[in-house]
mmCIF file of C-alpha atoms in Angstrom:
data_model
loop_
_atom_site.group_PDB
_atom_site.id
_atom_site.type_symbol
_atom_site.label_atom_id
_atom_site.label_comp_id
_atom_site.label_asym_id
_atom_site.label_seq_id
_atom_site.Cartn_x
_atom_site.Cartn_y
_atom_site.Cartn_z
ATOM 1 C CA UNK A 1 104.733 116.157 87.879
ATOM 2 C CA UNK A 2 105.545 114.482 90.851
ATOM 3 C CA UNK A 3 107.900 111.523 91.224
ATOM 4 C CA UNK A 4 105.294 109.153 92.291
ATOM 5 C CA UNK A 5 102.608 109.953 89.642
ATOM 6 C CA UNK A 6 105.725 109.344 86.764
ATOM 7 C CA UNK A 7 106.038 105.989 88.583
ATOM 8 C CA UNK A 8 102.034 104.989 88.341
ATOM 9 C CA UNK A 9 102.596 105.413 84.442
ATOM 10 C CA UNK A 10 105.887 103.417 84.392
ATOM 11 C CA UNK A 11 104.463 100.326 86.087
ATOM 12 C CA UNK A 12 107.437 97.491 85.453
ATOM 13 C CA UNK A 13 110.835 97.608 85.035
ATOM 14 C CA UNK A 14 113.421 96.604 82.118
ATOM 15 C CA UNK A 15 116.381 97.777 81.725
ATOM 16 C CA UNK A 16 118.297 98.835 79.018
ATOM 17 C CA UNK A 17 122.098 99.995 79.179
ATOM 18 C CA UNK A 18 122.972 102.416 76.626
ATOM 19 C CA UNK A 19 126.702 103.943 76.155
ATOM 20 C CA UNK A 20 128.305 106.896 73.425
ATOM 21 C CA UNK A 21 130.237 105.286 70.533
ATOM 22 C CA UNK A 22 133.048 107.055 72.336
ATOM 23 C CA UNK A 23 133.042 104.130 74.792
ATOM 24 C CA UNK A 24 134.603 101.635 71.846
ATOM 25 C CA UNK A 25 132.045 99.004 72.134
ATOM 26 C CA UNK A 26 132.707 98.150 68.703
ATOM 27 C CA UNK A 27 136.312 96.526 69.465
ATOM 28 C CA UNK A 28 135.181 94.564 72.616
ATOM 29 C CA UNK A 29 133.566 91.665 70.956
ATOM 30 C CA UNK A 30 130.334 90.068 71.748
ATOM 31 C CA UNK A 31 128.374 92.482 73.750
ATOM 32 C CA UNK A 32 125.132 91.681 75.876
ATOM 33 C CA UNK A 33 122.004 92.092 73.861
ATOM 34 C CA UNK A 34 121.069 94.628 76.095
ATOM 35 C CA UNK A 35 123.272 97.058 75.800
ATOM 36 C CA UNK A 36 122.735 99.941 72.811
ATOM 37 C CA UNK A 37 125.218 102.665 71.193
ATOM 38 C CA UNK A 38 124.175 106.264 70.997
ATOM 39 C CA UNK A 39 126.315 107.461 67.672
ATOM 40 C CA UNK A 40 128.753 110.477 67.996
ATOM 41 C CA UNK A 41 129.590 112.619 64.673
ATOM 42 C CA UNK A 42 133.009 113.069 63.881
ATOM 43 C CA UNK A 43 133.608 115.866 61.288
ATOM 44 C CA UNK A 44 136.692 115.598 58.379
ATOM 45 C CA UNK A 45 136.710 118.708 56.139
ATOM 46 C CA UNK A 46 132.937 119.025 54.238
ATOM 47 C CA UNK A 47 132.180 115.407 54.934
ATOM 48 C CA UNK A 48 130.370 114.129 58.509
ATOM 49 C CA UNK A 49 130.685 110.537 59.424
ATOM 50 C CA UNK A 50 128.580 108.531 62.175
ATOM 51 C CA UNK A 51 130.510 106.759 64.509
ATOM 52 C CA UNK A 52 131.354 103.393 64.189
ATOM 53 C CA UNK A 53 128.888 102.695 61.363
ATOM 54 C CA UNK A 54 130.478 104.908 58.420
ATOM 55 C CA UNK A 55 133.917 105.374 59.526
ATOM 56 C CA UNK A 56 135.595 102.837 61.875
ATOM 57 C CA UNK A 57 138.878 104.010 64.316
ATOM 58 C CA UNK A 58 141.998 102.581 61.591
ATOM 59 C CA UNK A 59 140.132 104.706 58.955
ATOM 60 C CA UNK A 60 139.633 108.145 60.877
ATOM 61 C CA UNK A 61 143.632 107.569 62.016
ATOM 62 C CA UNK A 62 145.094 107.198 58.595
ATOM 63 C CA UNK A 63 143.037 110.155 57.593
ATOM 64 C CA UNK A 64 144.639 111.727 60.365
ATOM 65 C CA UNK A 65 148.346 110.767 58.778
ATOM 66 C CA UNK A 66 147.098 111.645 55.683
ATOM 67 C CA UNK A 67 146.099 114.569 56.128
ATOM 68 C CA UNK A 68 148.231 116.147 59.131
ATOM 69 C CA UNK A 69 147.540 119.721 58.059
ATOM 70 C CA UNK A 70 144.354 119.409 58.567
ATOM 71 C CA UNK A 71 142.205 119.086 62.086
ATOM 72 C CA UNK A 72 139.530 116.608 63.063
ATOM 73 C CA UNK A 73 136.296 118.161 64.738
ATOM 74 C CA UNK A 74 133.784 115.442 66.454
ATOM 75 C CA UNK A 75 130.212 116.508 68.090
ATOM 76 C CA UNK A 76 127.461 114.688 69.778
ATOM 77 C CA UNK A 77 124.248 113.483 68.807
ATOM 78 C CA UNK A 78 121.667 116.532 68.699
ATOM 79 C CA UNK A 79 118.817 116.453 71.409
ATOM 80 C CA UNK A 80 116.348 114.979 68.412
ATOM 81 C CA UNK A 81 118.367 112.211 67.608
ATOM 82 C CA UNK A 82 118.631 111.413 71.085
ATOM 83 C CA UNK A 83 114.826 111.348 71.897
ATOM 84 C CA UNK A 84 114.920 109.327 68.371
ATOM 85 C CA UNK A 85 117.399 106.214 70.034
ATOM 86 C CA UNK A 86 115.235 106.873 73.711
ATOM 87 C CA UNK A 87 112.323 106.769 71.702
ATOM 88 C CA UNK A 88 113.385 103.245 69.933
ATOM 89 C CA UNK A 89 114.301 101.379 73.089
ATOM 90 C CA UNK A 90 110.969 102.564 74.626
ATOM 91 C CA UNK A 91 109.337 101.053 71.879
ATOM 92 C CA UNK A 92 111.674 97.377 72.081
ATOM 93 C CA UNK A 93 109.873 97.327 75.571
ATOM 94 C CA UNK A 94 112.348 99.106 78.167
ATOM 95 C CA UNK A 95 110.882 101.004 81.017
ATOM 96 C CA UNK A 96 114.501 101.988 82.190
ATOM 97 C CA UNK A 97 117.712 102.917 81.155
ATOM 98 C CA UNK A 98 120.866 103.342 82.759
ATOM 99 C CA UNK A 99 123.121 105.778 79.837
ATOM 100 C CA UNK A 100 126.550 105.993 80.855
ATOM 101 C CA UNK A 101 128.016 108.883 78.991
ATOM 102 C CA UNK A 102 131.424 110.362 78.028
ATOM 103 C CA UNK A 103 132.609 112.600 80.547
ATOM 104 C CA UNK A 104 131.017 116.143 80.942
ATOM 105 C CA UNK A 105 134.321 118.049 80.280
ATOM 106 C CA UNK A 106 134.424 116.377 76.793
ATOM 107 C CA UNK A 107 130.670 116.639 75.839
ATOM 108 C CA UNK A 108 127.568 117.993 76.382
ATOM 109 C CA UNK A 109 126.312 114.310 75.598
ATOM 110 C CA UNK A 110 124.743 113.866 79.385
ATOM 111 C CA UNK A 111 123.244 116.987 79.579
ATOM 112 C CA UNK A 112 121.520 116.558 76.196
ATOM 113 C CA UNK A 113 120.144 112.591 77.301
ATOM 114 C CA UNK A 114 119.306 114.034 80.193
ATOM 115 C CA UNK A 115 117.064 116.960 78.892
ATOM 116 C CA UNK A 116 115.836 114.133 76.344
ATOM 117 C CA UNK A 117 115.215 112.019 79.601
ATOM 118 C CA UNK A 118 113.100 114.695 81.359
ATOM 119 C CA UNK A 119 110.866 115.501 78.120
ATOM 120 C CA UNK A 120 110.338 111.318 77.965
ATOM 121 C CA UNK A 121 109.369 110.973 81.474
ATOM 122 C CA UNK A 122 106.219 109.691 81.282
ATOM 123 C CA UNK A 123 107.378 106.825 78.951
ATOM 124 C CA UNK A 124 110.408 105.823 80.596
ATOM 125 C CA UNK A 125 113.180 106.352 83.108
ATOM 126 C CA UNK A 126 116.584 107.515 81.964
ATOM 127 C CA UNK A 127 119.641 107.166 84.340
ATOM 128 C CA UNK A 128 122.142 109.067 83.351
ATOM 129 C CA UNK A 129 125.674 107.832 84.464
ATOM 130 C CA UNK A 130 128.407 110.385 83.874
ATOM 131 C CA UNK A 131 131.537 107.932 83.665
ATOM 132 C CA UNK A 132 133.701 111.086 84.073
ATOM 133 C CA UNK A 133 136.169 109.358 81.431
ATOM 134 C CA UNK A 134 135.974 107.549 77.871
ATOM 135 C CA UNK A 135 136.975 105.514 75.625
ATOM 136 C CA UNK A 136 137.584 101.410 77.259
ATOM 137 C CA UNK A 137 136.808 102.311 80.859
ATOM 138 C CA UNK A 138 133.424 104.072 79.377
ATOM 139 C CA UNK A 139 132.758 100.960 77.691
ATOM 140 C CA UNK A 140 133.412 99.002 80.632
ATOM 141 C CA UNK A 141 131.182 100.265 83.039
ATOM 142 C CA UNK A 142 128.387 100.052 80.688
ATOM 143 C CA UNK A 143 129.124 96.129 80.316
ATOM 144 C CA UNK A 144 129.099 95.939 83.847
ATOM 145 C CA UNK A 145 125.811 97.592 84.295
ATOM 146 C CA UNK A 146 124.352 94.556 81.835
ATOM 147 C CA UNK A 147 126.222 92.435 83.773
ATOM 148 C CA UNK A 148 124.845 93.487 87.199
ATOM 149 C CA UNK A 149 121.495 93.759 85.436
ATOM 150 C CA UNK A 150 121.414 90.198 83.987
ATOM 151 C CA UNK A 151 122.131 88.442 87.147
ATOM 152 C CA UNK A 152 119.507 89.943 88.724
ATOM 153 C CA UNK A 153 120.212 93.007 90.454
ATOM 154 C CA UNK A 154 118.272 96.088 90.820
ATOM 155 C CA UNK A 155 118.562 99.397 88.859
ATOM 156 C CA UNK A 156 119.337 101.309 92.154
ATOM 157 C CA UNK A 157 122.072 98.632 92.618
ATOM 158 C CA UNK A 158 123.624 98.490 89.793
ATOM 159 C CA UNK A 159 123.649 102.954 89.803
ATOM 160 C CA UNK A 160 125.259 102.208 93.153
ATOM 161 C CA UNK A 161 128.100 100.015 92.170
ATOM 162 C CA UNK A 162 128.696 102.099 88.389
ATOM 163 C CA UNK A 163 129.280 105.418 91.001
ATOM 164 C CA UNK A 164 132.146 102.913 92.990
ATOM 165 C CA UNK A 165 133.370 101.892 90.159
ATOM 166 C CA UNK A 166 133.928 105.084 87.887
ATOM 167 C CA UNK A 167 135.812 106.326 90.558
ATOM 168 C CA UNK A 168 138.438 103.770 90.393
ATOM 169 C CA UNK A 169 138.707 104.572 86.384
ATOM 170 C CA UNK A 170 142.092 106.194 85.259
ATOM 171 C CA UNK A 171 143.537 106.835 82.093
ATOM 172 C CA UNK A 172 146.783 108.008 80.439
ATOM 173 C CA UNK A 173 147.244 109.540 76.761
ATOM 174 C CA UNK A 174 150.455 110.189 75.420
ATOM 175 C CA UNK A 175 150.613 112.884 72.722
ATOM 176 C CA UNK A 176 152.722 111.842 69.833
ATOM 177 C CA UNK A 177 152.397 114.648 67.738
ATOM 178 C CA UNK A 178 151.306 118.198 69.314
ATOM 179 C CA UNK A 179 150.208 119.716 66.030
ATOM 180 C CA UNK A 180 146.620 119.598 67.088
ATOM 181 C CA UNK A 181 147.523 121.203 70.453
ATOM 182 C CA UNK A 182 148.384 123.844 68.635
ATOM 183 C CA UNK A 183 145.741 124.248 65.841
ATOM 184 C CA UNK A 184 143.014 123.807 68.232
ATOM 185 C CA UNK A 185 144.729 126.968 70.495
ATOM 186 C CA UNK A 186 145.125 125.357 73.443
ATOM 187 C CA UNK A 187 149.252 125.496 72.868
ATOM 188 C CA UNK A 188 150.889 128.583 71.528
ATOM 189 C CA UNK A 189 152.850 128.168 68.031
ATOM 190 C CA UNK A 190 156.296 128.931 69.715
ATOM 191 C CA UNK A 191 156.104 126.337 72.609
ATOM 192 C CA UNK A 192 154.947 123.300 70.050
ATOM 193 C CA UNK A 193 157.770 124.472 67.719
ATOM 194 C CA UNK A 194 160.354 123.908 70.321
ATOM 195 C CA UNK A 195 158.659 120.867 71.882
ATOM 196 C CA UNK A 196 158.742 118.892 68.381
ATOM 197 C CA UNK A 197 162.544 120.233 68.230
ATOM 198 C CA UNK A 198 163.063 118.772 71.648
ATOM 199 C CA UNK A 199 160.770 115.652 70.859
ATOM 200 C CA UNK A 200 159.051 116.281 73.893
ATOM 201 C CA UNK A 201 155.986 113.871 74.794
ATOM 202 C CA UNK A 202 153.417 114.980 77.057
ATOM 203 C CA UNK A 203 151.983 112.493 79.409
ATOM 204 C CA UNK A 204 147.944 113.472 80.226
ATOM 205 C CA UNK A 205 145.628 111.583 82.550
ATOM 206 C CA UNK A 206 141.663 111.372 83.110
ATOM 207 C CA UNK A 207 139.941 110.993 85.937
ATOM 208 C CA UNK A 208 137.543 112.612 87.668
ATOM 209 C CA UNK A 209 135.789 114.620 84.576
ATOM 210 C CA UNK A 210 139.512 116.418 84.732
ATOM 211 C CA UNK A 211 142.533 116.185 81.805
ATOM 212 C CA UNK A 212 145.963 117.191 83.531
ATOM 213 C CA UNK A 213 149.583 117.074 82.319
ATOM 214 C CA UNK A 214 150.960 114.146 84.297
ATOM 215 C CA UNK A 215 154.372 114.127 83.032
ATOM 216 C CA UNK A 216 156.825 115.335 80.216
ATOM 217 C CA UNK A 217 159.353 113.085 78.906
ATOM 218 C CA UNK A 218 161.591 113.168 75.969
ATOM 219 C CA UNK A 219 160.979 110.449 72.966
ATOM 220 C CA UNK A 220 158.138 108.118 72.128
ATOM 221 C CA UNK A 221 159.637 104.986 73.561
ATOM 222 C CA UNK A 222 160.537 106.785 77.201
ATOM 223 C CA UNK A 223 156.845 107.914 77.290
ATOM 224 C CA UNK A 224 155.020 104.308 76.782
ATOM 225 C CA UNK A 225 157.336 103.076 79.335
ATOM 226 C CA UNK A 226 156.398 105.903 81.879
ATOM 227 C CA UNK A 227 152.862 105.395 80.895
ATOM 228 C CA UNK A 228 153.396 101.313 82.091
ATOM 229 C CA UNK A 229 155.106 102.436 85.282
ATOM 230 C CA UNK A 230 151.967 104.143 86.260
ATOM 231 C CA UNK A 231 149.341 101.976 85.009
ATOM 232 C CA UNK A 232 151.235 99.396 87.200
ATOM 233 C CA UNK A 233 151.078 101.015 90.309
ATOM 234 C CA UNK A 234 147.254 101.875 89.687
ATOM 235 C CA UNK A 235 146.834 97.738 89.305
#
């Protein structure tokens, strides 16, 4: 099917802007009518939990300090729930929308809208946005895609200034506790011990679809200071 034909069946334009639960709309407030949540699944022991709607963040951290023996799994929505919340906003009268997804290197939450996206084409258009972070700054360029939108500007310029934008996104992560380094494998048993000996704190930053070790500092207090230093020279 050629590009044009798809664009005969799609004959007017509104836009939605959709976003992963990942990207914390929840805590921002008052969000644009326009802009809709595609629910993750996060995973604690037998029991599965949507997103946002049947366990909020304060509840999946103290089961986190409850249960510290124990590790968390998350996954995304499956390509039939996805053509399921596509499906919906077709039907609320959107022939667009711009999705801007957790980063790549954390889920396979792109690649499944954008499969969904190529098996809806005749329906509707689906932009996929990969914000190459998450969390705030995932939320944030999906506001400012409604906000473009709402004032007036076009879906090509509002893909335009999202692609600016997500460049500029950086964030840092200090790891309190590195048991779930270590029961996930991706730190040997050995180097946490002597790391939680040490109190070691690893500094990480995202950007760029890439998680590095910034920095390693010893206690808490020393690491959320470090973490301001370089948020501030960043501003």
């Amino acid at each position: 099917m050629s590009r044009r034909q798809t664009q005969a069946e799609i004959p007017f334009t509104r836009c939605a802007v959709a976003c992963t639960s990942t990207g914390s709309l929840d805590y921002f407030g008052k969000l644009d009518p326009h802009i809709y949540q595609l629910r993750l699944h996060i995973h604690l022991d037998a029991e599965t939990y949507q997103d946002g709607t049947e366990i909020d963040a304060d509840t999946f951290y103290r089961w986190m300090i409850d249960h510290p023996g124990k590790l968390p799994k998350t996954s995304p929505a499956s390509l039939s729930e996805t053509l399921e919340f596509l499906m919906d906003l077709h039907k609320r009268g959107y022939s667009d929308v711009i999705f801007v997804s957790i980063a790549s290197s954390l889920s396979e939450t792109a690649n499944t809208v954008r499969e969904a996206g190529i098996l809806l084409s005749r329906r509707m258009r689906v932009h996929v946005v990969d914000a190459e972070t998450t969390s705030a700054p995932e939320g944030a360029l999906a506001i400012k895609a409604a906000e473009m939108l709402s004032a007036g500007a076009s879906v090509e310029q509002t893909l335009r200034q999202l692609s600016i934008l997500k460049e500029k996104c950086v964030s840092f992560y200090c790891i309190d506790t590195l048991n779930y380094l270590v029961k996930n494998g991706r730190m040997s048993a050995a180097k946490g011990f002597v790391a939680s000996i040490l109190d070691i704190k690893p500094i990480l930053q995202l950007s760029g679809n890439e998680i590095f070790l910034k920095e390693t500092v010893r206690h808490i207090d020393k690491a959320l200071d470090t973490m301001v230093g370089y948020i501030s020279q960043y501003m």
